[in-house]
Amino acid sequence: MVRMPVLKPISGHGNCVPVQRYLEKNGRALARDFFNFSETPDADLMREPEFGKPFDWAAEMDAFRAECGNDDPWNGKRARTFKHFVLSPSPEDEVSLDELRELAHAWALHFFPEHHIAIIYHDDNENRIPHAHIVVNNTNVVTGRRMHTDNPLDLNRALQEMAAERGLRALSNERPEPSTGFQRLAANKGEPRAKARTLQETYRSRAERRAEAAGGYSWVADIRNRVGIAKGLARNEQEFRSILVMMGVGIEDNSPRARRQDWIFSLADAPARRVSGERLGASFGKAALERRLLGARAEHLPDASSRELLRLARKAVELKDLDELDSLSNALEVCSKWRIMSLDAADSAIAAQRGRLRNGVPASQETRIRKEIEALEHARDFLKERRALPLHDVSRRSDRASGKGSWAGEPSGSERNTPQREQPRERREERQR
């Protein structure tokens, strides 16, 4: 019989104190790893030797879950307050503790990158084979929402795939793909079309708003601002990806088995800090970004402005100037919305909105227009101070308007090969002939 890694899920319906007491009693833990707790360093990982004193991970899980209201019953059923997974490798693989830790980290962060995770390692079985107890709080530390697993089968499926990638024994638990038309019809019958996570253009979770109110750092807001700058400067997907790299942001597709296709963004210097586009807001999802980049307007910022704004953005990333990144992202969004390419254009947009107020508008529209004027003024003043926009509209290269050529405004391939200074002489010779 072929043995494989075993994943045993256990649902918890109370506080985390009993499971912590069970996993750590009598000093039985070989090691402990923690992700996404308030005391974890930038790498989002805290290992046992770094504590210096016992770490009460159950208390932090329970307090945060209660703060978000996720201890309450759901649809008349008791709340599932945490999940406890037992990951047991095959005895035949003779996995070391370090190898087990790496596999447990990869699996847990693949499915729960934004949850409190406590991993306790034991070898209290008959053959002293190390295994991992993975406790995951039910509350997302970014959104404050309850844990939801679209397809529980994916949890074990991914473990088997990860084990195989590491040369360990694995056994597929995939259902065979439907091979006939009737089978495919039956497999797809009744599957509702997945809805977007939010309809808000920019979505800020309760946890993010709380961090901002306290003057703390929100890595989700940091990623959102960097992605916002990239989408404001790029004319196509290739440029978008290139600018993200310059801004220290990774991008990858989410799981092909997810209910909705999306991009996952992460910080290059802290890869565990990952967030899907739609969690940043409706305008940051893959579908919305692809539509925007595919239909990028010819009315784009002048090349000189684009280069200067990118320089400012990269400098802000280097200096960790989060306020500057936020202002840059907001200013670029305003320029895109109002097709602003000069300070004159910004003044004209502001004057037009003020004219609407003078002419009288319904009360329901007045607040919105005043907010738009405020955003326009902030963007204009910011870009003027940074000297990032020309005073008047300037003519742009034809290849720029058509979306061709390099992002940095370099000559296209045909222009590089053409001796520009000889063209007037050639035209004179043509007229003489």
Coordinates of C-alpha atoms in Angstrom, one line a residue:
M1 CA 0.0 0.0 0.0
V2 CA 1.3 3.5 -0.9
R3 CA 1.3 5.8 2.0
M4 CA 1.0 9.5 1.6
P5 CA 0.8 12.7 3.8
V6 CA -2.4 12.7 5.7
L7 CA -4.4 15.9 6.4
K8 CA -7.0 15.6 9.2
P9 CA -9.2 18.7 9.7
I10 CA -10.9 19.4 13.0
S11 CA -13.4 22.2 13.6
G12 CA -13.3 24.2 16.8
H13 CA -16.4 25.9 18.2
G14 CA -15.1 27.6 21.4
N15 CA -12.0 29.6 22.4
C16 CA -8.5 28.4 21.6
V17 CA -7.3 28.0 25.1
P18 CA -8.0 24.2 25.4
V19 CA -6.3 23.4 22.1
Q20 CA -3.3 25.5 23.1
R21 CA -3.2 23.7 26.5
Y22 CA -3.4 20.3 24.8
L23 CA -0.7 21.0 22.2
E24 CA 1.8 22.5 24.6
K25 CA 1.2 20.5 27.9
N26 CA 4.2 18.9 29.6
G27 CA 6.6 20.6 27.1
R28 CA 5.7 18.1 24.4
A29 CA 6.1 20.6 21.5
L30 CA 9.3 20.1 19.4
A31 CA 8.9 23.6 17.9
R32 CA 6.4 26.3 17.3
D33 CA 5.9 28.7 14.4
F34 CA 3.5 31.6 14.1
F35 CA 2.3 33.8 11.3
N36 CA 0.4 37.2 11.2
F37 CA 0.4 37.9 14.9
S38 CA 1.0 41.4 16.3
E39 CA 4.4 40.4 17.6
T40 CA 5.7 38.8 14.4
P41 CA 8.5 40.6 12.6
D42 CA 8.4 41.8 9.0
A43 CA 8.9 38.3 7.6
D44 CA 5.5 37.4 9.3
L45 CA 7.2 34.4 10.9
M46 CA 8.1 34.0 14.6
R47 CA 9.9 30.9 15.7
E48 CA 10.1 29.5 19.3
P49 CA 13.7 30.6 20.1
E50 CA 12.9 34.2 19.4
F51 CA 10.4 34.6 22.1
G52 CA 12.3 34.7 25.4
K53 CA 9.0 34.2 27.1
P54 CA 5.9 32.0 26.5
F55 CA 3.7 33.4 23.7
D56 CA 0.0 33.3 24.4
W57 CA -1.2 32.8 20.8
A58 CA -4.6 31.6 21.9
A59 CA -5.4 34.8 23.7
E60 CA -4.6 36.9 20.6
M61 CA -6.7 34.7 18.4
D62 CA -9.6 34.8 20.8
A63 CA -9.4 38.6 21.4
F64 CA -9.2 39.5 17.7
R65 CA -12.0 37.1 16.7
A66 CA -14.3 38.6 19.4
E67 CA -13.4 42.1 18.4
C68 CA -14.6 41.3 14.9
G69 CA -17.8 39.7 16.1
N70 CA -17.0 36.3 14.7
D71 CA -17.8 34.3 17.9
D72 CA -21.5 34.8 17.1
P73 CA -23.6 32.0 15.6
W74 CA -23.9 32.0 11.8
N75 CA -27.2 31.1 10.1
G76 CA -28.5 29.5 13.4
K77 CA -25.4 27.3 13.8
R78 CA -22.6 27.6 16.3
A79 CA -19.6 29.6 15.0
R80 CA -16.6 27.6 13.8
T81 CA -14.1 29.7 15.7
F82 CA -10.9 28.0 14.4
K83 CA -9.7 25.1 12.3
H84 CA -7.2 22.6 13.6
F85 CA -5.4 20.6 10.9
V86 CA -3.1 17.6 11.7
L87 CA -0.5 17.2 8.9
S88 CA 1.2 13.8 9.2
P89 CA 3.9 12.8 6.6
S90 CA 4.3 9.3 5.4
P91 CA 6.6 7.3 7.8
E92 CA 8.3 5.9 4.7
D93 CA 9.6 9.4 3.8
E94 CA 11.5 9.8 7.0
V95 CA 10.9 13.6 7.0
S96 CA 13.1 15.7 9.2
L97 CA 11.6 18.4 11.4
D98 CA 13.0 21.2 9.2
E99 CA 11.5 19.5 6.1
L100 CA 8.2 19.2 7.8
R101 CA 8.3 22.9 8.9
E102 CA 8.9 24.0 5.3
L103 CA 6.0 21.9 4.0
A104 CA 3.7 23.1 6.8
H105 CA 4.6 26.8 6.1
A106 CA 4.0 26.5 2.4
W107 CA 0.7 24.7 2.8
A108 CA -0.7 27.0 5.5
L109 CA 0.3 30.3 3.8
H110 CA -1.1 29.0 0.5
F111 CA -4.6 28.8 1.9
F112 CA -4.6 31.2 4.9
P113 CA -2.1 34.0 4.1
E114 CA -4.2 36.6 6.1
H115 CA -5.1 34.6 9.2
H116 CA -3.4 34.0 12.5
I117 CA -1.6 30.7 12.2
A118 CA 0.0 28.7 15.0
I119 CA 1.9 25.5 14.1
I120 CA 3.0 23.2 16.9
Y121 CA 5.2 20.2 16.1
H122 CA 5.0 16.8 17.9
D123 CA 6.7 13.4 17.6
D124 CA 4.6 11.6 20.2
N125 CA 3.5 8.8 18.0
E126 CA 4.7 5.2 17.9
N127 CA 7.6 5.7 15.5
R128 CA 8.5 9.2 16.7
I129 CA 7.6 10.6 13.3
P130 CA 7.3 14.4 13.5
H131 CA 3.9 15.8 12.5
A132 CA 2.4 19.3 12.5
H133 CA -0.7 20.7 14.3
I134 CA -1.8 23.8 12.4
V135 CA -4.3 26.0 14.2
V136 CA -5.9 28.7 12.0
N137 CA -8.2 31.4 13.5
N138 CA -11.5 31.9 11.8
T139 CA -11.0 35.7 11.2
N140 CA -9.1 37.3 8.4
V141 CA -6.7 39.8 9.9
V142 CA -7.0 42.1 6.9
T143 CA -10.7 42.1 6.2
G144 CA -12.1 41.0 9.6
R145 CA -14.3 38.5 7.8
R146 CA -14.9 34.9 8.7
M147 CA -12.8 32.1 7.1
H148 CA -14.4 30.6 4.0
T149 CA -13.0 27.7 2.0
D150 CA -14.6 27.5 -1.4
N151 CA -13.7 23.8 -2.0
P152 CA -12.5 21.8 1.1
L153 CA -11.2 19.1 -1.2
D154 CA -8.6 21.7 -2.4
L155 CA -6.9 21.6 1.0
N156 CA -5.8 17.9 0.7
R157 CA -5.3 18.2 -3.1
A158 CA -2.8 21.0 -2.6
L159 CA -1.0 19.0 0.1
Q160 CA -0.5 16.0 -2.2
E161 CA 0.8 18.3 -5.0
M162 CA 3.2 20.0 -2.6
A163 CA 4.4 16.7 -1.3
A164 CA 5.0 15.4 -4.8
E165 CA 7.0 18.5 -5.7
R166 CA 9.3 17.9 -2.7
G167 CA 9.9 14.3 -3.7
L168 CA 7.6 12.9 -1.0
R169 CA 5.0 10.2 -1.5
A170 CA 1.6 11.5 -2.6
L171 CA -1.7 10.2 -3.8
S172 CA -4.1 12.1 -6.0
N173 CA -7.6 12.6 -4.7
E174 CA -8.8 14.2 -7.9
R175 CA -12.1 13.2 -9.4
P176 CA -11.7 12.1 -13.0
E177 CA -12.5 14.9 -15.5
P178 CA -15.8 14.4 -17.3
S179 CA -15.2 12.9 -20.7
T180 CA -18.6 13.1 -22.3
G181 CA -21.0 15.9 -23.1
F182 CA -23.6 14.5 -20.6
Q183 CA -20.9 14.2 -17.9
R184 CA -19.7 17.8 -18.4
L185 CA -23.3 19.1 -18.4
A186 CA -24.0 17.2 -15.1
A187 CA -20.8 18.5 -13.6
N188 CA -21.6 22.2 -14.4
K189 CA -25.3 22.0 -13.6
G190 CA -26.5 24.4 -11.0
E191 CA -23.2 26.2 -10.5
P192 CA -24.0 29.9 -9.9
R193 CA -21.8 32.6 -11.4
A194 CA -19.5 33.9 -8.7
K195 CA -20.0 37.4 -7.6
A196 CA -17.3 40.0 -7.0
R197 CA -16.2 40.4 -3.4
T198 CA -17.1 44.1 -3.3
L199 CA -18.7 46.7 -5.5
Q200 CA -16.6 49.5 -3.9
E201 CA -13.9 50.9 -6.2
T202 CA -11.6 51.0 -3.3
Y203 CA -12.3 48.7 -0.3
R204 CA -10.8 49.3 3.1
S205 CA -11.4 46.6 5.7
R206 CA -12.2 47.3 9.3
A207 CA -8.7 46.1 10.3
E208 CA -7.1 48.4 7.8
R209 CA -9.2 51.4 8.9
R210 CA -8.3 50.6 12.5
A211 CA -4.6 50.5 11.7
E212 CA -4.8 53.9 9.9
A213 CA -6.7 55.5 12.7
A214 CA -4.0 54.4 15.1
G215 CA -1.3 55.8 12.8
G216 CA 0.1 52.3 12.2
Y217 CA 1.4 50.7 9.1
S218 CA -1.0 48.8 6.8
W219 CA 0.7 46.6 4.3
V220 CA -2.5 46.2 2.4
A221 CA -2.8 50.0 1.9
D222 CA 0.9 49.9 0.9
I223 CA 0.2 47.3 -1.8
R224 CA -2.9 49.1 -3.0
N225 CA -1.1 52.4 -3.4
R226 CA 1.8 50.8 -5.4
V227 CA -0.7 48.9 -7.6
G228 CA -2.7 52.1 -8.1
I229 CA 0.4 53.9 -9.3
A230 CA 1.2 51.1 -11.7
K231 CA -2.3 51.1 -13.2
G232 CA -2.2 54.9 -13.5
L233 CA 1.1 54.9 -15.4
A234 CA 0.7 51.8 -17.6
R235 CA -0.8 51.6 -21.0
N236 CA -1.0 47.8 -21.3
E237 CA -0.5 44.7 -19.2
Q238 CA 3.2 44.3 -20.0
E239 CA 3.9 47.9 -18.8
F240 CA 1.7 47.2 -15.8
R241 CA 3.7 44.2 -14.8
S242 CA 7.0 46.0 -15.4
I243 CA 6.1 48.9 -13.3
L244 CA 5.0 46.6 -10.5
V245 CA 8.4 45.0 -10.5
M246 CA 10.0 48.5 -10.2
M247 CA 7.7 49.2 -7.3
G248 CA 8.6 46.1 -5.4
V249 CA 5.3 44.3 -6.0
G250 CA 4.9 40.7 -7.1
I251 CA 1.9 39.6 -9.2
E252 CA 0.6 36.1 -10.0
D253 CA -2.6 34.4 -10.9
N254 CA -4.8 33.0 -8.1
S255 CA -5.7 29.3 -8.1
P256 CA -7.4 28.1 -11.3
R257 CA -10.0 26.4 -9.0
A258 CA -11.0 29.7 -7.4
R259 CA -14.6 30.9 -7.8
R260 CA -13.4 34.0 -9.6
Q261 CA -10.1 34.6 -11.5
D262 CA -8.0 37.3 -9.9
W263 CA -4.4 38.5 -9.5
I264 CA -2.5 38.1 -6.2
F265 CA -0.3 41.0 -5.3
S266 CA 2.6 40.7 -2.7
L267 CA 5.4 42.7 -1.4
A268 CA 8.7 41.6 -2.9
D269 CA 10.6 42.0 0.4
A270 CA 7.8 40.2 2.4
P271 CA 6.3 37.6 0.1
A272 CA 4.0 36.3 2.8
R273 CA 2.1 39.6 2.7
R274 CA -0.3 38.7 -0.1
V275 CA -3.7 40.1 -1.1
S276 CA -6.0 39.5 -4.0
G277 CA -6.9 42.4 -6.3
E278 CA -10.6 42.3 -5.5
R279 CA -9.8 42.6 -1.8
L280 CA -8.2 45.9 -2.5
G281 CA -11.4 47.1 -4.3
A282 CA -13.5 46.4 -7.4
S283 CA -11.2 48.5 -9.6
F284 CA -8.1 46.4 -8.5
G285 CA -9.5 43.0 -9.6
K286 CA -8.0 41.2 -12.6
A287 CA -11.1 41.7 -14.8
A288 CA -11.3 45.4 -14.1
L289 CA -7.6 46.0 -14.6
E290 CA -7.6 44.0 -17.8
R291 CA -10.5 46.1 -19.2
R292 CA -8.7 49.3 -18.2
L293 CA -5.4 48.2 -19.7
L294 CA -6.9 46.8 -22.8
G295 CA -8.8 50.0 -23.5
A296 CA -6.2 52.4 -22.3
R297 CA -7.1 55.9 -23.6
A298 CA -4.9 57.7 -26.0
E299 CA -5.3 60.7 -23.6
H300 CA -2.4 59.6 -21.5
L301 CA 0.1 61.6 -19.4
P302 CA 3.0 63.1 -21.3
D303 CA 6.1 61.0 -21.4
A304 CA 8.0 63.5 -19.3
S305 CA 5.3 63.4 -16.6
S306 CA 5.1 59.7 -16.6
R307 CA 8.9 59.4 -16.1
E308 CA 8.9 61.9 -13.3
L309 CA 6.0 60.3 -11.5
L310 CA 7.6 56.9 -11.7
R311 CA 10.9 58.3 -10.4
L312 CA 9.0 59.9 -7.4
A313 CA 7.1 56.6 -6.8
R314 CA 10.3 54.5 -6.8
K315 CA 12.0 57.0 -4.4
A316 CA 9.0 56.9 -2.1
V317 CA 9.2 53.1 -2.0
E318 CA 12.9 53.3 -1.2
L319 CA 12.3 55.7 1.6
K320 CA 9.2 53.9 2.8
D321 CA 7.2 57.2 2.4
L322 CA 3.7 55.8 2.6
D323 CA 2.1 59.3 2.6
E324 CA 3.8 60.1 -0.7
L325 CA 2.7 56.8 -2.3
D326 CA -0.9 57.5 -1.2
S327 CA -0.8 61.0 -2.7
L328 CA 0.8 59.7 -5.9
S329 CA -1.8 57.0 -6.3
N330 CA -4.7 59.4 -5.6
A331 CA -3.4 62.0 -8.0
L332 CA -3.0 59.5 -10.8
E333 CA -6.5 58.2 -10.3
V334 CA -7.8 61.7 -10.6
C335 CA -5.8 62.4 -13.7
S336 CA -7.2 59.2 -15.3
K337 CA -10.8 59.9 -14.3
W338 CA -10.8 63.5 -15.7
R339 CA -8.3 63.0 -18.5
I340 CA -5.9 65.6 -17.0
M341 CA -2.6 66.0 -18.8
S342 CA -1.7 69.6 -17.7
L343 CA -2.3 72.0 -14.8
D344 CA -4.6 74.0 -17.1
A345 CA -6.7 70.9 -17.6
A346 CA -7.0 70.5 -13.9
D347 CA -8.0 74.1 -13.4
S348 CA -10.6 73.7 -16.1
A349 CA -12.1 70.6 -14.5
I350 CA -12.3 72.4 -11.1
A351 CA -13.9 75.4 -12.7
A352 CA -16.5 73.3 -14.5
Q353 CA -17.5 71.6 -11.2
R354 CA -17.7 74.9 -9.4
G355 CA -19.9 76.1 -12.2
R356 CA -22.3 73.2 -11.6
L357 CA -22.6 74.2 -8.0
R358 CA -23.3 77.8 -8.8
N359 CA -26.0 76.8 -11.3
G360 CA -27.7 74.7 -8.6
V361 CA -27.8 70.9 -8.3
P362 CA -29.9 68.6 -6.2
A363 CA -28.8 68.2 -2.6
S364 CA -28.0 64.5 -3.3
Q365 CA -25.4 65.6 -5.8
E366 CA -23.9 68.5 -4.0
T367 CA -21.8 66.5 -1.5
R368 CA -20.4 64.3 -4.3
I369 CA -19.4 67.3 -6.4
R370 CA -17.7 69.0 -3.5
K371 CA -15.7 65.9 -2.8
E372 CA -14.7 65.7 -6.5
I373 CA -13.6 69.4 -6.4
E374 CA -11.5 68.6 -3.3
A375 CA -9.9 65.6 -4.9
L376 CA -9.1 67.6 -8.0
E377 CA -7.6 70.4 -6.0
H378 CA -5.4 68.0 -4.0
A379 CA -4.2 66.3 -7.2
R380 CA -3.4 69.6 -8.9
D381 CA -1.6 71.1 -5.9
F382 CA 0.4 67.9 -5.4
L383 CA 1.4 67.6 -9.0
K384 CA 2.2 71.3 -9.3
E385 CA 4.5 71.1 -6.2
R386 CA 6.3 68.1 -7.6
R387 CA 6.5 69.8 -11.0
A388 CA 5.2 66.6 -12.5
L389 CA 2.7 68.2 -15.0
P390 CA 3.2 70.8 -17.7
L391 CA 1.3 74.1 -17.4
H392 CA -0.4 73.6 -20.8
D393 CA -1.2 70.5 -22.9
V394 CA 1.7 69.4 -25.0
S395 CA 1.6 67.5 -28.3
R396 CA 2.6 63.8 -28.0
R397 CA 4.2 61.4 -30.3
S398 CA 1.8 59.6 -32.6
D399 CA 3.1 56.3 -31.5
R400 CA 2.3 57.3 -27.9
A401 CA -1.3 58.1 -28.8
S402 CA -1.7 54.8 -30.6
G403 CA -0.3 52.8 -27.6
K404 CA 2.9 51.8 -29.5
G405 CA 6.5 52.4 -28.6
S406 CA 8.3 52.0 -25.4
W407 CA 6.8 53.1 -22.0
A408 CA 9.8 55.4 -21.3
G409 CA 9.2 57.4 -24.4
E410 CA 12.2 56.0 -26.3
P411 CA 12.1 55.8 -30.1
S412 CA 10.4 52.8 -31.6
G413 CA 12.4 50.3 -33.5
S414 CA 11.8 52.0 -36.9
E415 CA 12.7 55.4 -35.5
R416 CA 16.0 54.1 -34.1
N417 CA 17.0 52.9 -37.5
T418 CA 16.1 56.1 -39.3
P419 CA 18.8 58.8 -39.5
Q420 CA 16.6 61.7 -38.4
R421 CA 18.9 64.6 -39.5
E422 CA 19.1 63.3 -43.1
Q423 CA 15.4 63.4 -43.7
P424 CA 15.2 67.1 -44.7
R425 CA 18.0 66.6 -47.3
E426 CA 16.2 63.6 -48.7
R427 CA 13.0 65.5 -49.0
R428 CA 14.8 68.4 -50.8
E429 CA 16.3 65.9 -53.3
E430 CA 12.9 64.4 -53.9
R431 CA 11.4 67.9 -54.7
Q432 CA 14.3 68.6 -57.1
R433 CA 13.6 65.4 -59.0

